[in-house]
Short mmCIF file of C-alpha atoms in Angstrom, two decimals:
data_model
loop_
_atom_site.label_atom_id
_atom_site.label_comp_id
_atom_site.label_asym_id
_atom_site.label_seq_id
_atom_site.Cartn_x
_atom_site.Cartn_y
_atom_site.Cartn_z
CA MET A 288 -90.40 69.28 -16.60
CA ASP A 289 -92.24 72.06 -14.43
CA LEU A 290 -91.94 69.35 -10.77
CA LEU A 291 -87.81 69.00 -12.17
CA TRP A 292 -87.56 71.93 -11.99
CA ASN A 293 -88.56 73.00 -9.20
CA ALA A 294 -86.54 69.74 -7.49
CA TYR A 295 -83.29 70.54 -8.72
CA SER A 296 -83.82 74.25 -8.23
CA ASN A 297 -84.26 74.57 -4.63
CA VAL A 298 -80.60 75.21 -4.05
CA SER A 299 -78.93 78.22 -5.50
CA ASP A 300 -75.57 78.20 -7.69
CA ASP A 301 -74.66 81.36 -4.80
CA GLU A 302 -75.29 78.95 -1.80
CA GLU A 303 -72.08 77.18 -1.11
CA GLN A 304 -72.09 73.36 -1.99
CA PRO A 305 -72.34 71.12 1.23
CA LYS A 306 -68.68 69.16 2.12
CA ARG A 307 -69.14 65.25 0.74
CA GLN A 308 -68.97 63.18 3.64
CA ARG A 309 -68.27 59.46 4.69
CA LEU A 310 -71.67 57.44 5.07
CA SER A 311 -71.61 56.36 8.56
CA PHE A 312 -73.83 52.62 8.54
CA SER A 313 -75.56 51.61 11.62
CA SER A 314 -75.09 48.27 13.32
CA SER A 315 -77.82 46.53 10.56
CA ASN A 316 -75.33 46.96 8.07
CA PRO A 317 -71.93 45.56 7.72
CA PRO A 318 -68.84 47.79 7.57
CA LYS A 319 -66.69 46.47 4.19
CA ARG A 320 -64.44 43.82 4.72
CA HIS A 321 -60.92 44.19 5.70
CA LEU A 322 -58.99 40.66 4.49
CA PRO A 323 -56.58 39.82 7.50
CA SER A 324 -52.96 40.49 7.47
CA PRO A 325 -50.89 36.88 6.89
CA SER A 326 -49.50 35.88 10.70
CA PRO A 327 -46.78 32.98 11.50
CA PRO A 328 -47.73 29.44 11.56
CA PRO A 329 -48.10 28.72 15.27
CA LEU A 330 -45.26 27.71 17.43
CA PHE A 331 -46.62 24.70 19.20
CA HIS A 332 -49.14 21.72 18.34
CA GLN A 333 -52.85 23.22 18.49
CA THR A 334 -54.96 20.99 21.05
CA GLN A 335 -58.31 22.28 20.60
CA SER A 336 -60.34 19.55 19.30
CA THR A 337 -61.73 20.45 15.96
CA ILE A 338 -65.36 20.49 14.77
CA PRO A 339 -66.45 16.91 12.98
CA GLY A 340 -67.23 17.38 9.72
CA SER A 341 -65.36 20.52 9.46
CA TYR A 342 -62.43 21.83 7.15
CA ILE A 343 -58.93 21.74 7.67
CA SER A 344 -56.39 23.01 5.75
CA LYS A 345 -53.26 20.95 4.81
CA ARG A 346 -50.65 22.51 7.01
CA GLN A 347 -53.60 21.96 10.29
CA ARG A 348 -53.36 18.77 9.31
CA ALA A 349 -49.65 19.05 9.39
CA LEU A 350 -49.48 20.41 12.43
CA MET A 351 -51.60 17.57 13.93
CA GLY A 352 -50.20 14.16 12.49
CA PRO A 353 -47.55 12.21 13.84
CA THR A 354 -44.44 13.08 14.20
CA PRO A 355 -42.06 11.43 11.57
CA ALA A 356 -39.95 8.31 11.86
CA PRO A 357 -36.44 9.46 12.07
CA LEU A 358 -34.28 7.66 9.02
CA PRO A 359 -31.90 5.47 9.17
CA ASP A 360 -27.82 6.31 10.64
CA PRO A 361 -26.12 5.79 7.50
CA VAL A 362 -23.33 2.57 7.24
CA PRO A 363 -20.52 3.95 8.80
CA VAL A 364 -17.55 4.18 6.65
CA PRO A 365 -14.30 2.33 7.60
CA SER A 366 -11.52 4.51 8.93
CA PRO A 367 -8.04 4.16 7.35
CA PHE A 368 -6.25 4.12 10.70
CA THR A 369 -7.29 2.72 13.32
CA LEU A 370 -5.61 2.30 16.09
CA PRO A 371 -5.76 -0.35 18.58
CA GLY A 372 -2.62 -0.89 20.65
CA SER A 373 1.04 1.39 20.64
CA ILE A 374 3.87 1.69 18.29
CA SER A 375 5.68 3.35 21.65
CA VAL A 376 8.84 0.86 22.30
CA THR A 377 7.80 1.07 26.33
CA ASP A 378 5.02 -1.59 25.53
CA VAL A 379 8.03 -4.46 24.81
CA HIS A 380 8.93 -6.28 27.77
CA HIS A 381 11.91 -5.39 29.39
CA ASN A 382 14.11 -8.57 27.63
CA ILE A 383 13.77 -7.81 24.83
CA LEU A 384 13.67 -4.40 24.46
CA SER A 385 17.26 -4.33 26.45
CA LEU A 386 18.50 -7.11 23.28
CA LEU A 387 16.97 -4.29 20.68
CA LYS A 388 19.21 -1.84 22.18
CA SER A 389 22.26 -3.76 21.97
CA LYS A 390 24.67 -3.53 19.08
CA ALA A 391 23.98 -6.87 16.38
CA LYS A 392 27.41 -8.10 16.81
CA ASP A 393 26.76 -8.88 20.31
CA HIS A 394 24.93 -11.80 19.75
CA GLN A 395 25.78 -12.79 16.21
CA SER A 396 28.36 -15.20 18.04
CA GLN A 397 25.54 -17.15 19.42
CA ASN A 398 24.78 -19.98 17.14
CA LEU A 399 20.96 -20.33 18.21
CA ILE A 400 18.21 -21.55 15.61
CA SER A 401 14.65 -19.88 15.43
CA GLU A 402 12.28 -22.70 17.09
CA LYS A 403 10.34 -22.09 19.39
CA LEU A 404 7.03 -19.96 18.70
CA SER A 405 7.24 -16.35 20.25
CA ALA A 406 4.36 -14.29 18.78
CA THR A 407 1.13 -15.43 16.73
CA LEU A 408 -0.29 -12.23 14.68
CA SER A 409 -3.87 -12.27 13.41
CA GLY A 410 -5.69 -9.63 11.74
CA HIS A 411 -5.23 -10.20 7.75
CA THR A 412 -8.29 -11.39 6.38
CA ASN A 413 -7.10 -12.60 3.14
CA ALA A 414 -3.34 -13.70 1.70
CA VAL A 415 -0.26 -11.84 3.36
CA ASN A 416 1.83 -11.29 0.05
CA ALA A 417 5.22 -9.73 1.84
CA ILE A 418 6.70 -8.70 5.77
CA HIS A 419 9.37 -6.15 6.53
CA TRP A 420 11.30 -5.25 9.54
CA SER A 421 12.03 -1.93 10.74
CA SER A 422 15.38 -1.57 10.55
CA THR A 423 14.98 1.70 13.03
CA HIS A 424 12.17 0.70 15.14
CA ALA A 425 13.28 -2.94 15.12
CA HIS A 426 10.28 -3.65 17.27
CA LEU A 427 7.85 -2.62 14.72
CA LEU A 428 6.97 -5.54 11.73
CA ALA A 429 4.95 -4.32 8.42
CA SER A 430 2.79 -6.83 6.41
CA ALA A 431 0.71 -6.41 3.28
CA GLY A 432 -1.86 -8.10 2.62
CA MET A 433 -4.55 -9.27 -0.81
CA ASP A 434 -7.38 -7.52 1.83
CA HIS A 435 -5.93 -3.93 0.67
CA THR A 436 -4.32 -3.34 4.89
CA ILE A 437 -1.70 -2.82 5.83
CA CYS A 438 -0.40 -4.04 9.51
CA VAL A 439 1.86 -2.57 11.38
CA TRP A 440 2.56 -5.32 14.54
CA ASN A 441 4.41 -4.43 18.44
CA VAL A 442 5.64 -8.06 17.85
CA TRP A 443 6.67 -8.18 21.65
CA SER A 444 3.77 -5.46 23.53
CA ARG A 445 3.05 -6.80 26.78
CA ASN A 446 -0.47 -5.44 25.52
CA GLN A 447 -1.96 -5.16 21.91
CA LYS A 448 -0.14 -6.83 19.30
CA LYS A 449 -1.85 -5.06 16.17
CA ALA A 450 -0.79 -1.48 16.50
CA CYS A 451 -1.79 -0.04 13.95
CA VAL A 452 -4.35 -1.15 10.18
CA LEU A 453 -3.75 1.29 7.41
CA ASN A 454 -6.64 0.97 4.69
CA PHE A 455 -5.18 3.48 2.43
CA HIS A 456 -5.22 1.46 -1.01
CA ASN A 457 -8.34 0.34 -2.26
CA ALA A 458 -6.74 -2.98 -3.67
CA ALA A 459 -4.17 -5.70 -2.41
CA VAL A 460 -0.77 -4.60 -1.46
CA LYS A 461 1.51 -6.16 -2.98
CA ASP A 462 4.52 -5.07 -0.89
CA VAL A 463 5.72 -2.75 1.67
CA LYS A 464 9.09 -0.96 2.69
CA TRP A 465 10.13 0.89 5.81
CA SER A 466 11.84 4.29 5.59
CA GLN A 467 14.32 4.92 6.78
CA GLN A 468 13.30 8.45 7.88
CA GLY A 469 11.41 7.58 11.27
CA HIS A 470 7.70 5.86 11.26
CA PHE A 471 7.32 6.32 7.50
CA LEU A 472 5.89 3.21 5.57
CA LEU A 473 6.06 3.03 1.27
CA SER A 474 3.28 0.45 -0.08
CA CYS A 475 2.51 -0.27 -3.67
CA GLY A 476 -0.50 -1.72 -4.41
CA TYR A 477 -3.16 -3.35 -7.65
CA ASP A 478 -4.86 0.41 -6.82
CA CYS A 479 -1.78 2.05 -9.28
CA THR A 480 -0.59 3.46 -6.35
CA SER A 481 2.71 4.30 -4.31
CA ARG A 482 1.89 5.31 -1.14
CA LEU A 483 3.57 7.09 1.72
CA VAL A 484 2.26 7.18 5.31
CA ASP A 485 3.59 8.60 8.41
CA VAL A 486 2.51 6.09 11.32
CA GLU A 487 3.42 7.56 14.84
CA LYS A 488 0.57 10.41 13.08
CA GLY A 489 -1.45 8.16 11.17
CA LEU A 490 -1.85 10.20 7.96
CA GLU A 491 -0.74 9.30 4.71
CA THR A 492 1.54 11.98 3.29
CA GLN A 493 2.01 11.41 -0.20
CA VAL A 494 -0.16 9.71 -2.81
CA PHE A 495 1.62 8.95 -5.94
CA ARG A 496 -1.06 8.13 -8.56
CA GLU A 497 0.01 6.17 -12.16
CA ASP A 498 -1.87 4.53 -15.07
CA GLN A 499 -0.79 1.57 -14.35
CA ILE A 500 -0.46 -1.15 -11.58
CA VAL A 501 2.86 -0.45 -9.90
CA ALA A 502 4.76 -3.81 -9.98
CA VAL A 503 8.39 -2.84 -8.76
CA ILE A 504 9.58 0.39 -6.41
CA LYS A 505 13.38 1.01 -5.71
CA PHE A 506 14.62 3.87 -3.11
CA HIS A 507 17.09 5.75 -4.31
CA PRO A 508 20.55 4.16 -2.60
CA ASP A 509 22.21 7.57 -1.32
CA ASN A 510 18.96 9.49 -1.03
CA SER A 511 16.14 7.68 0.58
CA ASN A 512 13.46 10.56 -0.80
CA ILE A 513 13.89 9.64 -4.28
CA PHE A 514 12.28 6.15 -5.51
CA LEU A 515 11.86 4.76 -8.93
CA SER A 516 8.23 2.71 -9.98
CA GLY A 517 8.12 0.66 -12.49
CA GLY A 518 4.68 -0.80 -13.59
CA SER A 519 2.25 -3.30 -15.52
CA LYS A 520 2.69 -0.17 -18.73
CA GLY A 521 6.59 -0.22 -19.12
CA HIS A 522 6.57 3.49 -17.54
CA ILE A 523 9.50 3.92 -15.96
CA LYS A 524 9.11 6.64 -13.26
CA LEU A 525 11.84 8.66 -10.65
CA TRP A 526 9.50 10.14 -7.87
CA ASP A 527 10.25 12.47 -5.34
CA VAL A 528 8.53 11.98 -1.82
CA ARG A 529 8.88 15.64 -0.82
CA THR A 530 6.62 17.01 -3.06
CA GLY A 531 5.00 14.12 -4.61
CA LYS A 532 5.36 14.56 -8.07
CA VAL A 533 7.63 12.79 -10.94
CA VAL A 534 11.11 14.16 -11.69
CA HIS A 535 11.37 11.99 -14.64
CA ASN A 536 9.97 9.44 -17.16
CA TYR A 537 11.83 6.96 -18.91
CA ASN A 538 9.16 5.53 -21.73
CA ARG A 539 10.50 3.60 -24.48
CA ASN A 540 7.11 1.48 -25.49
CA LEU A 541 8.27 -1.29 -23.20
CA GLY A 542 6.25 -3.82 -21.86
CA PRO A 543 5.66 -4.82 -17.96
CA ILE A 544 8.61 -3.91 -15.99
CA LEU A 545 10.24 -6.77 -14.13
CA ASP A 546 12.67 -4.93 -12.42
CA LEU A 547 14.54 -2.09 -11.30
CA GLU A 548 18.27 -1.62 -9.93
CA PHE A 549 20.35 1.43 -9.10
CA ILE A 550 24.25 1.12 -10.10
CA MET A 551 26.96 3.53 -10.82
CA ASN A 552 26.05 5.12 -7.16
CA GLY A 553 21.93 6.17 -8.25
CA LYS A 554 23.76 7.88 -11.22
CA GLN A 555 22.05 5.41 -13.97
CA PHE A 556 19.78 2.52 -13.34
CA ILE A 557 19.05 -1.79 -14.76
CA SER A 558 15.66 -1.82 -16.07
CA SER A 559 14.19 -5.88 -17.25
CA CYS A 560 10.71 -6.02 -18.50
CA ASP A 561 8.86 -9.02 -19.76
CA VAL A 562 7.52 -8.89 -23.15
CA SER A 563 8.72 -5.98 -25.73
CA GLN A 564 6.15 -4.76 -27.90
CA SER A 565 9.05 -3.90 -30.20
CA ASN A 566 12.22 -6.79 -30.36
CA ILE A 567 12.84 -8.33 -27.13
CA SER A 568 16.46 -9.03 -27.69
CA GLU A 569 16.81 -5.11 -27.58
CA ASN A 570 14.65 -4.20 -24.65
CA ALA A 571 14.77 -7.05 -22.44
CA ILE A 572 17.87 -5.15 -20.50
CA ILE A 573 18.25 -1.65 -20.61
CA VAL A 574 20.86 0.69 -18.41
CA TRP A 575 19.34 3.99 -17.71
CA ASP A 576 20.69 8.06 -17.00
CA VAL A 577 19.10 8.88 -14.68
CA SER A 578 19.35 12.52 -15.06
CA ARG A 579 18.68 12.48 -18.69
CA GLU A 580 16.20 10.25 -19.20
CA VAL A 581 17.84 8.53 -22.09
CA PRO A 582 19.24 5.00 -22.58
CA LEU A 583 23.12 4.56 -22.59
CA SER A 584 22.52 0.76 -23.93
CA ASN A 585 19.74 -1.59 -25.30
CA GLN A 586 21.02 -4.29 -27.12
CA VAL A 587 22.50 -5.82 -22.96
CA TYR A 588 21.05 -8.73 -23.04
CA ALA A 589 20.61 -10.57 -26.99
CA GLU A 590 19.23 -13.66 -26.60
CA ALA A 591 15.24 -14.11 -26.78
CA TYR A 592 14.61 -14.76 -22.75
CA THR A 593 13.47 -12.63 -20.06
CA CYS A 594 14.88 -11.68 -17.00
CA PRO A 595 12.69 -11.43 -13.87
CA CYS A 596 15.08 -10.03 -11.27
CA VAL A 597 18.70 -8.09 -12.07
CA ARG A 598 20.73 -7.64 -8.40
CA LEU A 599 24.32 -5.10 -8.44
CA HIS A 600 26.97 -6.76 -7.05
CA PRO A 601 27.78 -4.95 -3.27
CA PHE A 602 31.27 -4.63 -4.21
CA ASP A 603 32.50 -5.52 -7.79
CA SER A 604 31.49 -3.90 -11.42
CA ILE A 605 28.98 -6.36 -12.42
CA PHE A 606 24.88 -7.40 -12.05
CA VAL A 607 23.23 -10.02 -12.59
CA ALA A 608 20.05 -11.32 -13.97
CA GLN A 609 17.92 -14.15 -14.01
CA SER A 610 16.57 -15.22 -16.72
CA ASN A 611 14.46 -17.66 -18.03
CA GLY A 612 16.59 -19.60 -20.11
CA ASN A 613 17.38 -21.31 -16.23
CA TYR A 614 20.42 -19.31 -15.78
CA VAL A 615 21.79 -16.39 -14.27
CA ALA A 616 23.87 -14.28 -16.16
CA ILE A 617 26.26 -12.12 -15.58
CA PHE A 618 27.19 -8.22 -16.90
CA THR A 619 29.55 -5.60 -16.49
CA SER A 620 28.05 -2.54 -14.79
CA THR A 621 30.32 -0.34 -16.60
CA PRO A 622 30.17 0.54 -20.44
CA PRO A 623 30.06 -1.03 -22.73
CA TYR A 624 27.70 -3.49 -20.35
CA ARG A 625 28.70 -6.51 -21.35
CA LEU A 626 27.37 -9.77 -20.99
CA ASN A 627 30.28 -12.55 -19.76
CA LYS A 628 29.46 -15.63 -22.20
CA TYR A 629 32.05 -18.16 -20.22
CA LYS A 630 30.73 -17.27 -17.25
CA ARG A 631 26.77 -17.91 -15.63
CA TYR A 632 25.48 -19.76 -12.54
CA GLU A 633 22.83 -22.50 -14.31
CA GLY A 634 21.48 -25.82 -13.02
CA HIS A 635 18.36 -24.20 -11.54
CA VAL A 636 14.90 -24.17 -13.41
CA ILE A 637 12.82 -21.26 -14.01
CA SER A 638 10.04 -22.67 -15.76
CA GLY A 639 9.02 -18.81 -15.99
CA PHE A 640 8.10 -18.05 -12.51
CA PRO A 641 9.46 -14.69 -11.16
CA ILE A 642 12.45 -16.44 -9.94
CA LYS A 643 14.46 -13.69 -8.15
CA CYS A 644 18.69 -13.88 -6.71
CA SER A 645 20.69 -12.46 -4.44
CA PHE A 646 24.01 -11.04 -3.59
CA SER A 647 25.36 -12.50 0.24
CA LEU A 648 26.86 -9.39 2.34
CA ASP A 649 30.07 -9.85 1.36
CA GLY A 650 30.03 -10.38 -2.61
CA LYS A 651 31.01 -14.11 -2.61
CA LYS A 652 28.21 -16.05 -2.72
CA LEU A 653 24.84 -15.83 -5.18
CA ALA A 654 21.36 -16.72 -3.94
CA SER A 655 18.86 -18.44 -6.26
CA GLY A 656 15.41 -19.88 -6.54
CA SER A 657 13.93 -22.85 -8.71
CA SER A 658 10.82 -23.18 -9.93
CA ASP A 659 11.69 -27.27 -8.59
CA GLY A 660 11.60 -25.78 -4.80
CA SER A 661 15.29 -26.10 -5.02
CA ILE A 662 17.91 -23.30 -3.81
CA PHE A 663 20.69 -22.71 -5.38
CA LEU A 664 23.82 -21.22 -3.72
CA TYR A 665 27.00 -20.41 -6.45
CA ASP A 666 30.60 -19.93 -5.48
CA TYR A 667 30.87 -15.90 -7.20
CA GLN A 668 34.70 -16.49 -7.71
CA LEU A 669 34.95 -20.16 -8.44
CA ASN A 670 31.80 -20.54 -10.23
CA LYS A 671 30.64 -23.63 -7.94
CA TYR A 672 27.05 -24.46 -6.60
CA LYS A 673 25.80 -25.72 -3.41
CA ARG A 674 22.00 -26.90 -3.61
CA TYR A 675 19.71 -26.34 -1.19
CA GLU A 676 16.09 -28.61 -1.51
CA GLY A 677 13.94 -29.77 0.42
CA HIS A 678 11.00 -27.14 0.77
CA VAL A 679 8.45 -27.12 -2.51
CA ILE A 680 7.43 -24.40 -4.17
CA SER A 681 4.27 -25.37 -6.29
CA GLY A 682 3.81 -22.19 -8.30
CA PHE A 683 3.56 -19.98 -5.07
CA PRO A 684 6.34 -16.93 -4.91
CA ILE A 685 8.04 -19.01 -2.26
CA LYS A 686 10.42 -16.06 -0.89
CA CYS A 687 13.81 -17.03 1.14
CA SER A 688 16.62 -14.87 3.45
CA PHE A 689 19.93 -14.77 4.64
CA SER A 690 20.49 -14.14 8.02
CA LEU A 691 22.61 -11.27 9.73
CA ASP A 692 25.88 -13.67 9.84
CA GLY A 693 24.87 -14.97 6.93
CA LYS A 694 25.39 -18.86 8.64
CA LYS A 695 22.27 -19.53 7.94
CA LEU A 696 19.59 -19.18 4.97
CA ALA A 697 15.83 -19.37 5.65
CA SER A 698 13.23 -20.35 3.20
CA GLY A 699 9.08 -20.71 3.06
CA SER A 700 7.93 -23.86 1.15
CA SER A 701 3.92 -24.29 -0.05
CA ASP A 702 2.93 -27.19 2.96
CA GLY A 703 3.53 -24.46 5.35
CA SER A 704 6.55 -25.13 6.54
CA ILE A 705 10.03 -23.20 7.30
CA PHE A 706 13.29 -24.54 5.98
CA LEU A 707 16.85 -23.50 7.63
CA TYR A 708 19.97 -24.26 5.71
CA ASP A 709 23.09 -24.69 7.08
CA TYR A 710 25.34 -22.05 4.63
CA GLN A 711 28.53 -23.72 4.50
CA SER A 712 27.29 -27.74 4.25
CA SER A 713 23.19 -26.57 3.01
CA LYS A 714 22.08 -29.21 5.15
CA VAL A 715 18.70 -28.83 6.66
CA VAL A 716 19.11 -27.66 9.99
CA LYS A 717 15.59 -27.33 11.44
CA LYS A 718 12.14 -27.55 9.74
CA ILE A 719 9.51 -25.72 11.21
CA LYS A 720 6.13 -26.88 10.49
CA ALA A 721 4.35 -22.82 10.71
CA HIS A 722 1.28 -22.53 8.58
CA ASP A 723 -1.18 -24.60 7.81
CA GLN A 724 -1.18 -23.17 4.05
CA ALA A 725 1.90 -22.08 1.97
CA CYS A 726 4.58 -20.05 3.70
CA ILE A 727 5.33 -17.26 1.02
CA ASP A 728 7.40 -14.88 2.84
CA VAL A 729 10.28 -15.08 5.70
CA ALA A 730 12.40 -12.06 7.26
CA PHE A 731 15.03 -12.27 9.79
CA HIS A 732 14.95 -9.95 12.33
CA PRO A 733 17.25 -6.55 11.57
CA ILE A 734 19.03 -7.08 14.78
CA ILE A 735 18.36 -10.45 16.86
CA PRO A 736 19.77 -12.85 14.49
CA ASN A 737 17.95 -16.21 15.99
CA VAL A 738 13.97 -14.47 15.47
CA ILE A 739 12.99 -14.73 11.85
CA ALA A 740 9.32 -14.23 10.87
CA SER A 741 6.66 -15.43 8.78
CA CYS A 742 4.04 -14.97 6.62
CA SER A 743 1.72 -17.30 4.94
CA TRP A 744 -1.51 -17.69 2.68
CA ASP A 745 -3.98 -18.25 5.27
CA GLY A 746 -3.28 -14.80 6.70
CA SER A 747 -1.19 -15.87 9.16
CA ILE A 748 1.81 -14.07 10.43
CA LEU A 749 4.33 -15.96 13.12
CA VAL A 750 7.37 -14.98 14.59
CA PHE A 751 10.23 -17.75 15.98
CA GLU A 752 13.16 -16.97 18.15
#
C-alpha cells in the first residue's frame, strides 16, 4: 500500500494538471485508416493490364468488356399518305388539258365510241370495288380497293400516274366519293368508319366512327357538309363534317340498311332495310323527318320483299324502289306516300342480288339491272321497256353507267368485258375485252363524253377514249 501511495502522491493536488496532448506516432506505427470519398467512374476505358489472378470488379469487367451489339432497326410503319406523283393539272398533256378546260356541251355532238386504251393504272393488290371521277378536278380519278387503300390517279399525267395512296382505312374500302369542295374524298369501308381526307394536304380531316359496318353514305343535296350513313346494325346517322359529330340519330330496331335517299329538298329521307327485327311489311321502306328524327310513314311498302335500292325521280314527285319481287315499285314522294298498284316495271330478275336502278337525267327513262345479266330500260311515261343483254353478271356486283348525252349505256361483265349499248336501239355498239377477271365498275368522264374508266376484280383500272 505504501508503494502505491508513493507512486500516486508525486503530484500535488495544488499543482495544475497538464493538458492532454494528441499522441504522435512514429513511422513504425501506421496512422488510423480513413475511408476515401467515392469517386465517379472513369470516363474512358482503362488501358492498364490487370494482374493475372487478381480480383476484377463488375464495374471493371463492364468497362473492359466488348461494346454491346446495336439493336435491330424497328419494322417501319407504312405511312397513311404516300405521294409518288402529283395531283397538279400542270402535268397533264396539253391536248387533254384543252378538253378539260372546255365545256361539256362542246363535245356532246361528237358521236365517238370509247375503244382506244388511253391509260393503264396499276397499283392495287386486290380487287377494286369502286371508281369515281372528280367533277371539280376532272383529271383525277379515285379508286377504292379490297387492299384497304384508296388510290388517286392523275390519269393523263406525263410522269407518274399514281398521284397518291391513302392508307387511312384498316379494312376493305367499299366506296369512295369526291366532294364538291375541292380535293376532299369521302370514303367508307368495313372498318366501321367513314373518313374525309384532304388529298391536297395529305391529311385525314375527319373520322366518323360507328359500331357497325358502314354500308351507305349519302350527301345532302343542298349542303355537302352534311351526309347520312347507314350500316349493318340498322343505325342511321346524320353527320356534320365540320364538327365530326352526329347531328341526328334515327333508330327503330331495323335490320341492315340497304339504301338511303333524300327527298323534299333534303327535309326528308327514305330508308330501306334488309330484314326488320319486327314486321318486315312495316319497316321495309320508311320515310323520315330529318330534323325531328321521327318516321313520317313506316307502312309505305306492305309486300313481303326487301328493296335494295331507292331512287328519287329528278323532276316528278315520285320515287322508285327496286324490289326483290323482281319488279320496280313506284311511290309518291309526298304524303301519304302511296304505292302505285297499277303501274310497275317488271321483266328483270333480282334473285336476291342487290340490283340497283337509276333514272336518266331527263327523268324519262328508268334503268335497272337483272340477275340474268341483262339491263332493262323502261319508259317512265308509257311503262314500256327495252332490254339490254349480252353481258354476264355471275353473282358479281356489276355496275353500269350512262354517258353524259344519254345516248350510250356502259356495263361491266363477269368475263372482264365492257359492253356499250345504244340507248335508242338497245343494241350492242361495242364490246371491249378489258380485264382478265370480272369488270366491276364503269364510269363515264364528267366532261369528256367519249372517255370511260373501268375497274376489275383483278385490281386493274383502265381508261378508254
